Tab-separated table of C-alpha atoms and ligand atoms in Angstrom:
chain	number	residue	atom	x	y	z
A	140	MET	CA	36.243	5.731	-11.946
A	141	ASP	CA	33.809	7.252	-9.509
A	142	LEU	CA	31.328	4.562	-8.471
A	143	THR	CA	28.952	6.944	-6.717
A	144	GLY	CA	25.442	5.555	-6.756
A	145	LYS	CA	26.380	2.231	-8.332
A	146	ASN	CA	24.689	-0.717	-6.656
A	147	ILE	CA	27.028	-3.684	-6.372
A	148	ILE	CA	26.396	-7.099	-4.850
A	149	ILE	CA	29.478	-8.920	-3.639
A	150	GLY	CA	28.796	-12.661	-3.502
A	151	ILE	CA	31.243	-14.452	-1.224
A	152	CYS	CA	31.751	-18.228	-1.163
A	153	GLY	CA	33.644	-20.524	1.158
A	154	GLY	CA	37.223	-20.192	-0.003
A	155	ILE	CA	40.244	-18.986	1.927
A	156	ALA	CA	40.409	-15.851	-0.241
A	157	ALA	CA	37.151	-14.755	1.411
A	158	TYR	CA	39.270	-13.158	4.135
A	159	LYS	CA	40.187	-10.432	1.635
A	160	THR	CA	36.603	-9.462	0.898
A	161	PRO	CA	36.024	-6.901	3.705
A	162	HIS	CA	38.894	-4.951	2.129
A	163	LEU	CA	37.233	-5.265	-1.291
A	164	VAL	CA	33.970	-3.959	0.141
A	165	ARG	CA	35.784	-1.033	1.753
A	166	LEU	CA	37.516	-0.083	-1.498
A	167	LEU	CA	34.166	-0.043	-3.313
A	168	LYS	CA	32.503	1.964	-0.559
A	169	LYS	CA	35.343	4.500	-0.671
A	170	LYS	CA	34.611	4.979	-4.371
A	171	GLY	CA	31.006	5.788	-3.550
A	172	ALA	CA	29.353	2.452	-4.436
A	173	ASN	CA	26.396	1.049	-2.530
A	174	VAL	CA	27.480	-2.463	-1.592
A	175	ARG	CA	25.383	-5.392	-0.410
A	176	VAL	CA	26.915	-8.723	0.519
A	177	ALA	CA	25.476	-12.168	-0.277
A	178	LEU	CA	27.397	-14.748	1.724
A	179	THR	CA	27.145	-18.513	1.331
A	180	ASP	CA	26.984	-20.775	4.377
A	181	ALA	CA	30.496	-22.011	3.606
A	182	GLY	CA	31.628	-18.403	3.301
A	183	THR	CA	30.777	-17.822	6.971
A	184	ARG	CA	33.590	-20.252	7.849
A	185	PHE	CA	36.154	-17.876	6.375
A	186	VAL	CA	34.879	-14.360	6.999
A	187	SER	CA	32.569	-12.986	9.647
A	188	GLU	CA	29.162	-11.556	8.897
A	189	LEU	CA	29.828	-8.827	11.426
A	190	SER	CA	32.918	-7.606	9.551
A	191	LEU	CA	31.042	-7.573	6.257
A	192	ALA	CA	27.955	-5.894	7.717
A	193	THR	CA	30.172	-3.245	9.304
A	194	VAL	CA	32.150	-2.381	6.187
A	195	SER	CA	29.180	-2.582	3.826
A	196	GLN	CA	26.984	-0.629	6.257
A	197	GLY	CA	24.090	-2.984	5.576
A	198	PRO	CA	22.738	-6.430	6.308
A	199	VAL	CA	24.562	-9.505	5.042
A	200	TYR	CA	22.231	-11.704	2.989
A	201	ARG	CA	22.454	-15.481	3.230
A	202	SER	CA	19.166	-17.346	3.039
A	203	ILE	CA	16.340	-16.394	0.701
A	204	PHE	CA	13.974	-16.923	3.609
A	205	PRO	CA	13.518	-14.242	6.264
A	206	PRO	CA	14.816	-15.187	9.724
A	207	THR	CA	11.267	-15.583	11.122
A	208	ASP	CA	7.910	-16.116	9.493
A	209	THR	CA	6.155	-13.345	11.378
A	210	HIS	CA	3.598	-11.227	9.582
A	211	GLY	CA	4.843	-8.148	7.868
A	212	THR	CA	8.237	-9.626	7.048
A	213	ASP	CA	9.472	-8.717	3.600
A	214	PHE	CA	9.445	-11.942	1.577
A	215	THR	CA	10.511	-10.293	-1.637
A	216	THR	CA	14.122	-9.379	-0.882
A	217	HIS	CA	15.327	-12.456	-2.760
A	218	ILE	CA	13.964	-10.848	-5.928
A	219	SER	CA	14.508	-7.191	-5.221
A	220	LEU	CA	18.194	-7.503	-4.303
A	221	GLY	CA	19.081	-8.820	-7.768
A	222	GLU	CA	16.849	-6.222	-9.408
A	223	TRP	CA	18.533	-3.471	-7.383
A	224	ALA	CA	22.046	-4.321	-8.545
A	225	ASP	CA	24.087	-2.725	-11.318
A	226	ALA	CA	26.594	-5.568	-11.062
A	227	LEU	CA	26.997	-8.916	-9.351
A	228	VAL	CA	30.538	-9.817	-8.382
A	229	ILE	CA	31.278	-13.292	-7.024
A	230	ALA	CA	34.644	-13.408	-5.307
A	231	PRO	CA	35.857	-15.893	-4.411
A	232	ALA	CA	33.705	-18.303	-6.430
A	233	THR	CA	34.144	-21.914	-5.357
A	234	ALA	CA	33.689	-25.031	-7.478
A	235	ASN	CA	30.504	-25.753	-5.581
A	236	THR	CA	28.916	-22.376	-6.288
A	237	LEU	CA	30.003	-22.462	-9.938
A	238	ALA	CA	28.118	-25.752	-10.196
A	239	ARG	CA	25.049	-24.320	-8.457
A	240	LEU	CA	24.980	-21.296	-10.747
A	241	ALA	CA	25.511	-23.394	-13.877
A	242	ALA	CA	22.659	-25.677	-12.800
A	243	GLY	CA	20.344	-22.722	-12.149
A	244	LEU	CA	19.801	-23.483	-8.472
A	245	CYS	CA	18.466	-20.784	-6.170
A	246	ASP	CA	19.085	-22.310	-2.775
A	247	ASP	CA	20.605	-19.215	-1.193
A	248	MET	CA	20.629	-15.478	-1.743
A	249	LEU	CA	23.821	-15.439	-3.801
A	250	ALA	CA	22.518	-17.986	-6.330
A	251	THR	CA	19.135	-16.241	-6.450
A	252	CYS	CA	20.758	-12.878	-7.210
A	253	PHE	CA	22.411	-14.533	-10.195
A	254	LEU	CA	18.955	-15.469	-11.498
A	255	THR	CA	17.208	-12.191	-10.713
A	256	LEU	CA	19.848	-9.750	-11.954
A	257	ARG	CA	18.358	-7.577	-14.689
A	258	PRO	CA	19.336	-8.426	-18.269
A	259	GLY	CA	22.501	-6.728	-19.457
A	260	LYS	CA	23.905	-6.117	-15.975
A	261	PRO	CA	27.431	-7.492	-15.609
A	262	VAL	CA	28.186	-10.659	-13.660
A	263	LEU	CA	31.871	-10.947	-12.767
A	264	ILE	CA	33.004	-14.281	-11.392
A	265	PHE	CA	36.404	-14.756	-9.786
A	266	PRO	CA	36.955	-18.517	-9.344
A	267	ALA	CA	39.457	-19.305	-6.612
A	268	MET	CA	40.323	-22.827	-5.551
A	269	ASP	CA	42.984	-25.493	-5.675
A	270	GLY	CA	44.708	-25.641	-9.087
A	271	GLN	CA	43.718	-29.249	-9.833
A	272	MET	CA	40.110	-28.552	-8.922
A	273	TYR	CA	40.092	-25.517	-11.167
A	274	LEU	CA	41.341	-27.490	-14.151
A	275	SER	CA	38.951	-30.390	-13.554
A	276	HIS	CA	36.530	-31.241	-16.313
A	277	SER	CA	33.473	-30.416	-14.167
A	278	VAL	CA	34.653	-26.949	-13.153
A	279	GLN	CA	35.710	-26.087	-16.717
A	280	ARG	CA	32.362	-27.318	-18.056
A	281	ASN	CA	30.472	-25.167	-15.536
A	282	ILE	CA	32.634	-22.154	-16.369
A	283	ALA	CA	31.886	-22.659	-20.084
A	284	THR	CA	28.153	-22.787	-19.287
A	285	LEU	CA	28.306	-19.581	-17.270
A	286	LYS	CA	30.328	-17.846	-19.994
A	287	SER	CA	27.724	-18.869	-22.559
A	288	GLN	CA	25.148	-17.108	-20.370
A	289	GLY	CA	27.139	-13.868	-20.519
A	290	ALA	CA	29.021	-14.044	-17.218
A	291	VAL	CA	32.561	-12.696	-17.285
A	292	ILE	CA	34.942	-15.222	-15.747
A	293	ILE	CA	38.208	-13.755	-14.534
A	294	GLU	CA	40.907	-16.381	-14.624
A	295	PRO	CA	42.470	-16.981	-11.229
A	296	GLU	CA	46.095	-15.992	-10.813
A	297	SER	CA	49.041	-18.344	-10.504
A	298	GLY	CA	51.147	-18.543	-7.384
A	299	GLU	CA	51.274	-20.179	-4.015
A	300	LEU	CA	47.928	-21.652	-2.994
A	301	ALA	CA	46.484	-22.319	0.444
A	302	SER	CA	47.409	-25.990	-0.004
A	303	GLY	CA	51.061	-24.934	-0.023
A	304	GLN	CA	51.388	-25.976	-3.638
A	305	CYS	CA	51.990	-23.668	-6.559
A	306	GLY	CA	49.393	-23.494	-9.313
A	307	THR	CA	46.553	-21.544	-10.862
A	308	GLY	CA	43.742	-20.815	-8.459
A	309	ARG	CA	44.419	-17.607	-6.532
A	310	MET	CA	41.839	-14.850	-6.367
A	311	PRO	CA	43.206	-11.520	-7.649
A	312	GLU	CA	43.889	-8.837	-5.050
A	313	PRO	CA	40.898	-6.592	-4.123
A	314	GLU	CA	42.457	-3.611	-5.966
A	315	ALA	CA	42.543	-5.642	-9.189
A	316	ILE	CA	38.959	-6.821	-8.645
A	317	VAL	CA	37.850	-3.185	-8.318
A	318	GLU	CA	39.511	-2.419	-11.667
A	319	HIS	CA	37.616	-5.269	-13.318
A	320	ILE	CA	34.343	-3.945	-11.875
A	321	GLU	CA	35.109	-0.425	-13.127
A	322	THR	CA	35.893	-1.705	-16.621
A	323	ALA	CA	32.666	-3.707	-16.755
A	324	LEU	CA	30.534	-0.797	-15.563
A	325	LEU	CA	32.264	1.650	-17.885
A	326	SER	CA	31.628	-0.518	-20.934
A	327	LEU	CA	27.992	-0.757	-19.858
A	328	VAL	CA	27.766	3.037	-19.733
A	329	HIS	CA	29.253	3.251	-23.232
A	330	SER	CA	26.782	0.715	-24.585
A	331	SER	CA	23.744	2.677	-23.330
A	332	PRO	CA	21.838	4.503	-26.092
A	333	LEU	CA	21.740	7.440	-23.681
A	334	HIS	CA	25.538	7.713	-23.658
A	335	GLY	CA	26.565	11.148	-24.955
A	336	LYS	CA	22.937	12.232	-25.382
A	337	SER	CA	21.879	15.646	-24.132
A	338	ILE	CA	19.007	15.268	-21.674
A	339	VAL	CA	17.097	18.078	-19.990
A	340	VAL	CA	15.134	17.232	-16.854
A	341	THR	CA	12.790	19.622	-15.072
A	342	ALA	CA	12.217	18.909	-11.394
A	343	GLY	CA	10.627	20.192	-8.219
A	344	PRO	CA	7.826	22.692	-7.713
A	345	THR	CA	7.580	26.219	-9.012
A	346	ARG	CA	6.733	29.220	-6.862
A	347	GLU	CA	4.364	31.829	-8.183
A	348	LYS	CA	4.689	35.079	-6.323
A	349	ILE	CA	1.659	36.706	-4.685
A	350	ASP	CA	3.631	39.529	-3.117
A	351	ASP	CA	7.250	39.953	-2.064
A	352	VAL	CA	6.969	37.451	0.812
A	353	ARG	CA	4.280	34.958	-0.279
A	354	PHE	CA	3.798	32.521	-3.116
A	355	LEU	CA	1.583	29.759	-4.546
A	356	SER	CA	3.281	26.393	-4.835
A	357	ASN	CA	2.811	22.658	-4.280
A	358	TYR	CA	4.292	19.821	-2.233
A	359	SER	CA	6.726	18.516	-4.860
A	360	SER	CA	10.070	17.628	-3.288
A	361	GLY	CA	11.958	17.205	-6.579
A	362	LYS	CA	13.093	13.706	-5.578
A	363	MET	CA	11.742	11.995	-8.698
A	364	GLY	CA	13.313	14.464	-11.120
A	365	PHE	CA	16.644	14.408	-9.278
A	366	ALA	CA	16.638	10.593	-9.332
A	367	ILE	CA	16.045	10.673	-13.102
A	368	ALA	CA	18.854	13.179	-13.620
A	369	LYS	CA	21.220	11.071	-11.535
A	370	ALA	CA	20.334	7.828	-13.307
A	371	ALA	CA	20.683	9.458	-16.741
A	372	GLY	CA	24.113	10.824	-15.786
A	373	MET	CA	25.177	7.368	-14.692
A	374	ARG	CA	24.322	6.085	-18.178
A	375	GLY	CA	26.680	8.586	-19.734
A	376	ALA	CA	24.160	11.276	-20.725
A	377	ARG	CA	24.963	14.992	-20.533
A	378	VAL	CA	22.270	16.079	-18.134
A	379	THR	CA	20.904	19.545	-17.459
A	380	LEU	CA	18.611	19.663	-14.453
A	381	ILE	CA	16.329	22.662	-14.265
A	382	SER	CA	15.015	22.714	-10.751
A	383	GLY	CA	12.498	24.688	-8.792
A	384	PRO	CA	13.252	25.407	-5.110
A	385	VAL	CA	14.143	22.105	-3.406
A	386	GLY	CA	16.509	21.031	-0.645
A	387	LEU	CA	18.362	18.359	-2.600
A	388	ALA	CA	22.015	17.916	-3.496
A	389	THR	CA	22.949	18.078	-7.172
A	390	PRO	CA	23.696	14.577	-8.516
A	391	PRO	CA	27.338	14.123	-9.547
A	392	GLY	CA	28.190	15.227	-13.078
A	393	VAL	CA	24.830	16.936	-13.601
A	394	GLU	CA	24.578	20.613	-14.589
A	395	ARG	CA	21.932	22.310	-12.465
A	396	ILE	CA	20.018	25.479	-13.158
A	397	ASP	CA	17.938	26.797	-10.273
A	398	VAL	CA	14.761	28.673	-11.047
A	399	GLU	CA	11.762	29.798	-9.062
A	400	SER	CA	8.703	30.421	-11.194
A	401	ALA	CA	7.192	28.589	-14.162
A	402	ALA	CA	8.140	31.523	-16.382
A	403	GLU	CA	11.786	31.226	-15.297
A	404	MET	CA	11.677	27.469	-15.832
A	405	ARG	CA	10.211	27.996	-19.296
A	406	ASP	CA	12.982	30.496	-20.180
A	407	ALA	CA	15.746	28.218	-18.898
A	408	ALA	CA	14.289	25.150	-20.633
A	409	GLY	CA	13.638	27.060	-23.863
A	410	ASN	CA	17.385	27.613	-24.270
A	411	PHE	CA	17.791	23.842	-24.637
A	412	PHE	CA	14.753	23.030	-26.783
A	413	PRO	CA	16.606	23.075	-30.117
A	414	SER	CA	19.736	21.255	-28.955
A	415	CYS	CA	18.625	18.559	-26.525
A	416	ASP	CA	17.971	14.960	-27.536
A	417	ILE	CA	15.526	14.134	-24.758
A	418	PHE	CA	13.351	16.393	-22.634
A	419	ILE	CA	11.909	14.922	-19.450
A	420	GLY	CA	9.313	17.036	-17.650
A	421	ALA	CA	9.288	15.835	-14.051
A	422	ALA	CA	8.586	19.227	-12.494
A	423	ALA	CA	5.291	19.951	-10.792
A	424	VAL	CA	4.879	23.229	-12.602
A	425	ALA	CA	2.192	25.468	-11.128
A	426	ASP	CA	-0.502	25.668	-13.769
A	427	TYR	CA	-1.513	29.207	-12.779
A	428	ARG	CA	0.143	32.340	-11.366
A	429	PRO	CA	-1.314	35.518	-9.912
A	430	ALA	CA	-2.062	37.942	-12.738
A	431	ALA	CA	-0.144	40.681	-10.935
A	432	VAL	CA	2.471	40.493	-8.211
A	433	ILE	CA	1.761	42.857	-5.335
A	434	ARG	CA	4.786	44.936	-4.430
A	435	GLY	CA	5.904	44.756	-0.792
A	436	LYS	CA	3.871	42.808	1.796
A	437	LEU	CA	0.139	42.576	1.439
A	438	LYS	CA	-1.643	43.853	4.590
A	439	LYS	CA	-4.593	41.901	6.010
A	440	ASN	CA	-6.978	44.806	5.852
A	441	ASP	CA	-9.773	43.157	3.874
A	442	PRO	CA	-12.123	40.458	5.273
A	443	GLU	CA	-11.952	38.713	1.891
A	444	LEU	CA	-9.358	38.683	-0.792
A	445	GLN	CA	-9.706	37.708	-4.434
A	446	PHE	CA	-6.927	36.979	-6.874
A	447	THR	CA	-7.037	36.606	-10.582
A	448	LEU	CA	-4.848	33.758	-11.740
A	449	VAL	CA	-3.569	33.414	-15.267
A	450	LYS	CA	-2.321	30.281	-16.964
A	451	ASN	CA	1.374	29.503	-16.947
A	452	PRO	CA	3.196	28.303	-20.043
A	453	ASP	CA	3.090	24.538	-20.518
A	454	ILE	CA	6.816	23.869	-20.697
A	455	LEU	CA	6.658	20.239	-21.722
A	456	GLY	CA	3.743	20.911	-24.051
A	457	ASP	CA	5.746	23.650	-25.779
A	458	PHE	CA	8.686	21.321	-26.262
A	459	GLY	CA	6.372	18.568	-27.544
A	460	GLN	CA	4.949	20.904	-30.175
A	461	GLN	CA	8.355	22.210	-31.281
A	462	LYS	CA	10.405	19.009	-31.200
A	463	ASN	CA	11.904	17.572	-34.342
A	464	PRO	CA	11.397	13.903	-35.337
A	465	VAL	CA	14.532	12.677	-33.567
A	466	GLN	CA	13.920	14.424	-30.253
A	467	LEU	CA	12.075	12.609	-27.472
A	468	ALA	CA	9.597	14.172	-25.058
A	469	VAL	CA	8.776	12.412	-21.801
A	470	GLY	CA	6.325	13.613	-19.194
A	471	PHE	CA	4.450	12.739	-16.042
A	472	ALA	CA	0.749	12.714	-15.399
A	473	LEU	CA	-0.388	13.164	-11.835
A	474	GLU	CA	-3.959	11.951	-11.738
A	475	GLN	CA	-6.677	11.171	-9.247
A	476	GLU	CA	-9.105	9.197	-11.388
A	477	ASN	CA	-9.316	7.742	-14.912
A	478	GLY	CA	-5.539	7.715	-14.742
A	479	ILE	CA	-4.742	5.781	-17.892
A	480	ASP	CA	-7.256	7.632	-20.058
A	481	ASN	CA	-6.136	11.032	-18.792
A	482	ALA	CA	-2.472	10.135	-19.173
A	483	ARG	CA	-3.011	8.978	-22.761
A	484	LYS	CA	-4.861	12.217	-23.462
A	485	LYS	CA	-1.915	14.236	-22.119
A	486	LEU	CA	0.497	12.133	-24.145
A	487	GLU	CA	-1.424	13.028	-27.319
A	488	GLU	CA	-2.060	16.674	-26.465
A	489	LYS	CA	1.534	17.384	-25.497
A	490	ASN	CA	2.920	15.237	-28.352
A	491	LEU	CA	4.947	13.020	-26.001
A	492	ASP	CA	6.752	9.747	-26.695
A	493	LEU	CA	6.325	8.405	-23.182
A	494	ILE	CA	4.296	9.361	-20.150
A	495	ALA	CA	4.609	8.147	-16.559
A	496	LEU	CA	1.306	8.080	-14.769
A	497	ASN	CA	1.343	8.391	-10.991
A	498	PHE	CA	-0.896	9.297	-8.121
A	499	SER	CA	-0.057	11.279	-5.034
A	500	ASP	CA	-1.222	9.867	-1.739
A	501	ARG	CA	1.901	11.347	-0.084
A	502	ARG	CA	2.387	8.002	1.647
A	503	THR	CA	3.545	5.526	-1.005
A	504	SER	CA	3.697	7.626	-4.152
A	505	GLY	CA	3.761	11.098	-5.572
A	506	PHE	CA	4.826	14.221	-3.726
A	507	GLU	CA	7.464	14.234	-0.971
A	508	VAL	CA	7.788	10.485	-0.305
A	509	ASP	CA	10.782	8.339	-1.315
A	510	THR	CA	8.751	5.771	-3.267
A	511	ASN	CA	6.580	5.920	-6.338
A	512	MET	CA	4.216	3.695	-8.300
A	513	LEU	CA	4.468	4.485	-12.000
A	514	THR	CA	2.500	3.228	-14.954
A	515	LEU	CA	4.540	3.753	-18.106
A	516	ILE	CA	2.662	4.408	-21.340
A	517	LYS	CA	4.534	4.603	-24.627
A	518	ARG	CA	2.997	6.309	-27.632
A	519	GLY	CA	0.939	3.631	-29.340
A	520	GLY	CA	1.930	1.061	-26.708
A	521	PRO	CA	0.293	-0.701	-23.787
A	522	ALA	CA	0.334	0.630	-20.213
A	523	THR	CA	2.976	-1.071	-18.072
A	524	GLU	CA	2.246	-0.910	-14.371
A	525	LEU	CA	5.324	-0.935	-12.124
A	526	PRO	CA	5.170	-1.989	-8.475
A	527	MET	CA	5.931	0.430	-5.655
A	528	LEU	CA	9.629	1.228	-6.013
A	529	SER	CA	12.107	3.628	-4.536
A	530	LYS	CA	12.224	6.768	-6.665
A	531	GLU	CA	15.793	5.805	-7.651
A	532	GLU	CA	14.617	2.429	-8.940
A	533	ALA	CA	11.541	3.941	-10.601
A	534	ALA	CA	13.857	6.398	-12.374
A	535	ARG	CA	15.959	3.528	-13.664
A	536	LYS	CA	12.899	1.717	-15.001
A	537	LEU	CA	11.803	4.897	-16.749
A	538	LEU	CA	15.241	5.234	-18.343
A	539	ASP	CA	15.216	1.552	-19.361
A	540	THR	CA	12.024	2.296	-21.273
A	541	ILE	CA	13.534	5.426	-22.862
A	542	GLU	CA	16.555	3.325	-23.873
A	543	ASN	CA	14.201	0.822	-25.516
A	544	ILE	CA	12.483	3.606	-27.454
A	545	CYS	CA	15.915	4.864	-28.608
A	546	ARG	CA	16.919	1.337	-29.704
A	547	GLN	CA	13.709	0.841	-31.649
A	548	ARG	CA	14.164	4.059	-33.621
B	785	CTP	N1	4.077	20.434	-17.203
B	785	CTP	C1	4.845	21.481	-17.711
B	785	CTP	N2	4.396	22.747	-17.626
B	785	CTP	C2	3.212	23.026	-17.040
B	785	CTP	C3	2.424	21.988	-16.510
B	785	CTP	C4	2.877	20.705	-16.604
B	785	CTP	O1	5.921	21.223	-18.236
B	785	CTP	N3	2.812	24.282	-16.961
B	785	CTP	C5	4.529	19.054	-17.338
B	785	CTP	C6	4.846	18.368	-16.053
B	785	CTP	O2	6.229	18.469	-15.762
B	785	CTP	C7	4.432	16.935	-16.348
B	785	CTP	C8	3.323	17.070	-17.322
B	785	CTP	O3	3.472	18.359	-17.913
B	785	CTP	O4	5.465	16.210	-16.996
B	785	CTP	C9	1.924	16.912	-16.788
B	785	CTP	O5	1.640	17.749	-15.766
B	785	CTP	P1	0.213	17.689	-14.991
B	785	CTP	O6	0.210	18.767	-13.973
B	785	CTP	O7	-0.046	16.333	-14.517
B	785	CTP	O8	-0.776	17.971	-16.102
B	785	CTP	P2	-1.320	19.298	-16.656
B	785	CTP	O9	-0.908	19.350	-18.060
B	785	CTP	O10	-0.890	20.427	-15.800
B	785	CTP	O11	-2.881	19.090	-16.550
B	785	CTP	P3	-3.879	19.012	-15.272
B	785	CTP	O12	-3.228	19.741	-14.139
B	785	CTP	O13	-5.089	19.634	-15.781
B	785	CTP	O14	-4.053	17.562	-14.991
C-alpha cells in the first residue's frame, strides 16, 4: 500500500527491540509516509535520537515541554502532534509504558500523543519484553484496558529473548510492523463514508482574457483545493480535481482537469453535475470577465481605457440549484466583514450543505499562504471556528465534517 501523505507517529520505549526502529522508520518513509518519532527517556538508552531524527527527517519528540521557556516557543506541540497523526504506533511498548497509557498519564510526548490522537485513528501497540513480564497479571490487565479503549495490541512473537531464554515477548520485524500499519490504515479508508464516493473539487484561480497576452485573475494558489482533493483521495473517494492555472503537483490517485477561464471550469464541472456525490467549490472563480476578448495585443494608444465586464457563471451555485437530495454541495466564502452572516447567506442562496468561511490576509489565511483559519457552518447548524491550521489539516477537518453529514443522512 502506498502510504504517501499518511502521518504516522512511531512511539519508541526502552526495550532492546528499539534498535530496530530506525529501519522501521526508513521503511515507512520509503512508502511515502510522514513519520514523527516520540521517544521515551528509557528509549534513548537503546537507540540514538540522532539516528531517528536523520531517518525520519524531523525532530525527535520526548518531553511535552519545550527545551527552553523563551518567548515565542510553541507550547502546543504536545497537542498538535497527536492531532496531526493518522496512526500512532508504539513499538516496542514496554510494561512501564503500557501501565502509563492504561492509567492515562501524560508525562511525556508519547503518552500525550495517545491521549490527543483524534477519535477513530488507529493505535497499534507492539508489546515487547521478557516472557514472564508479558504474562504477568499487571501487564495483561493493562493490555485489556488498552484494548477496551480501542487500541490494537499485536501479540509479541515467540523465540529467543534478550535474556537468553526462549519465550513470548519479541517485537515483530519492522517489515511485519509495516504490514500491520497498512492493514489498519486500509480498514480505516474502507470505513470512511467517503470511500467509493465520487467527489469533484474545483481549485485555484481562473483567468479571464483581456487580449491574447493579458488576463484578469486573483492571487489564489490552489493549495486549499489541492489539499482537499488529496485528503478525499486518501479516504478512498474517487476525486476529480478541476483546476485553474496553478503550479502544484497533482495529488496521487486524483484525476485532474486543467482549465483556464470560469467558462471552461463551468463546462468541465457541468459534465460531473449529474453523477457526482459531492461537489466542493474551492476555486476562486473570477466573478466577472471582459465582455469581449481583444484579438492580438492591445496597444497603449489611449490615455484611458474602459472595459465592460460581464458576470461569469456561478459554478457552485449552479450545482446547488440542480443537485438531487442525495448530492452534497460544499463551498467557501471569502469575506472581509460580517463573515458569518454573509457566509450563511451564501449557503442559502447557493443551496449548500456546508460552507467554509475564511478571510484572506495573505499572511495566516486565504490566498497563497500554507495555513488557513476556517469557520465551518453546516446548513441549520452552528458555526464552528477552527484555529489556524496548515491547509492540509484544515482540509482534513473539512472532510471530517462532510463525513459527519454523510453519517447523519
Ligand atoms: N464560486 C463559483 N463560481 C463563481 C463564484 C464563486 O463556483 N463564479 C464558488 C467558490 O468556489 C466558492 C463560493 O462559490 O466556493 C463562494 O465564492 P465567493 O467568491 O466567496 O462568493 P461569491 O458568490 O463570488 O460572492 P461575492 O464575491 O460577492 O462575495
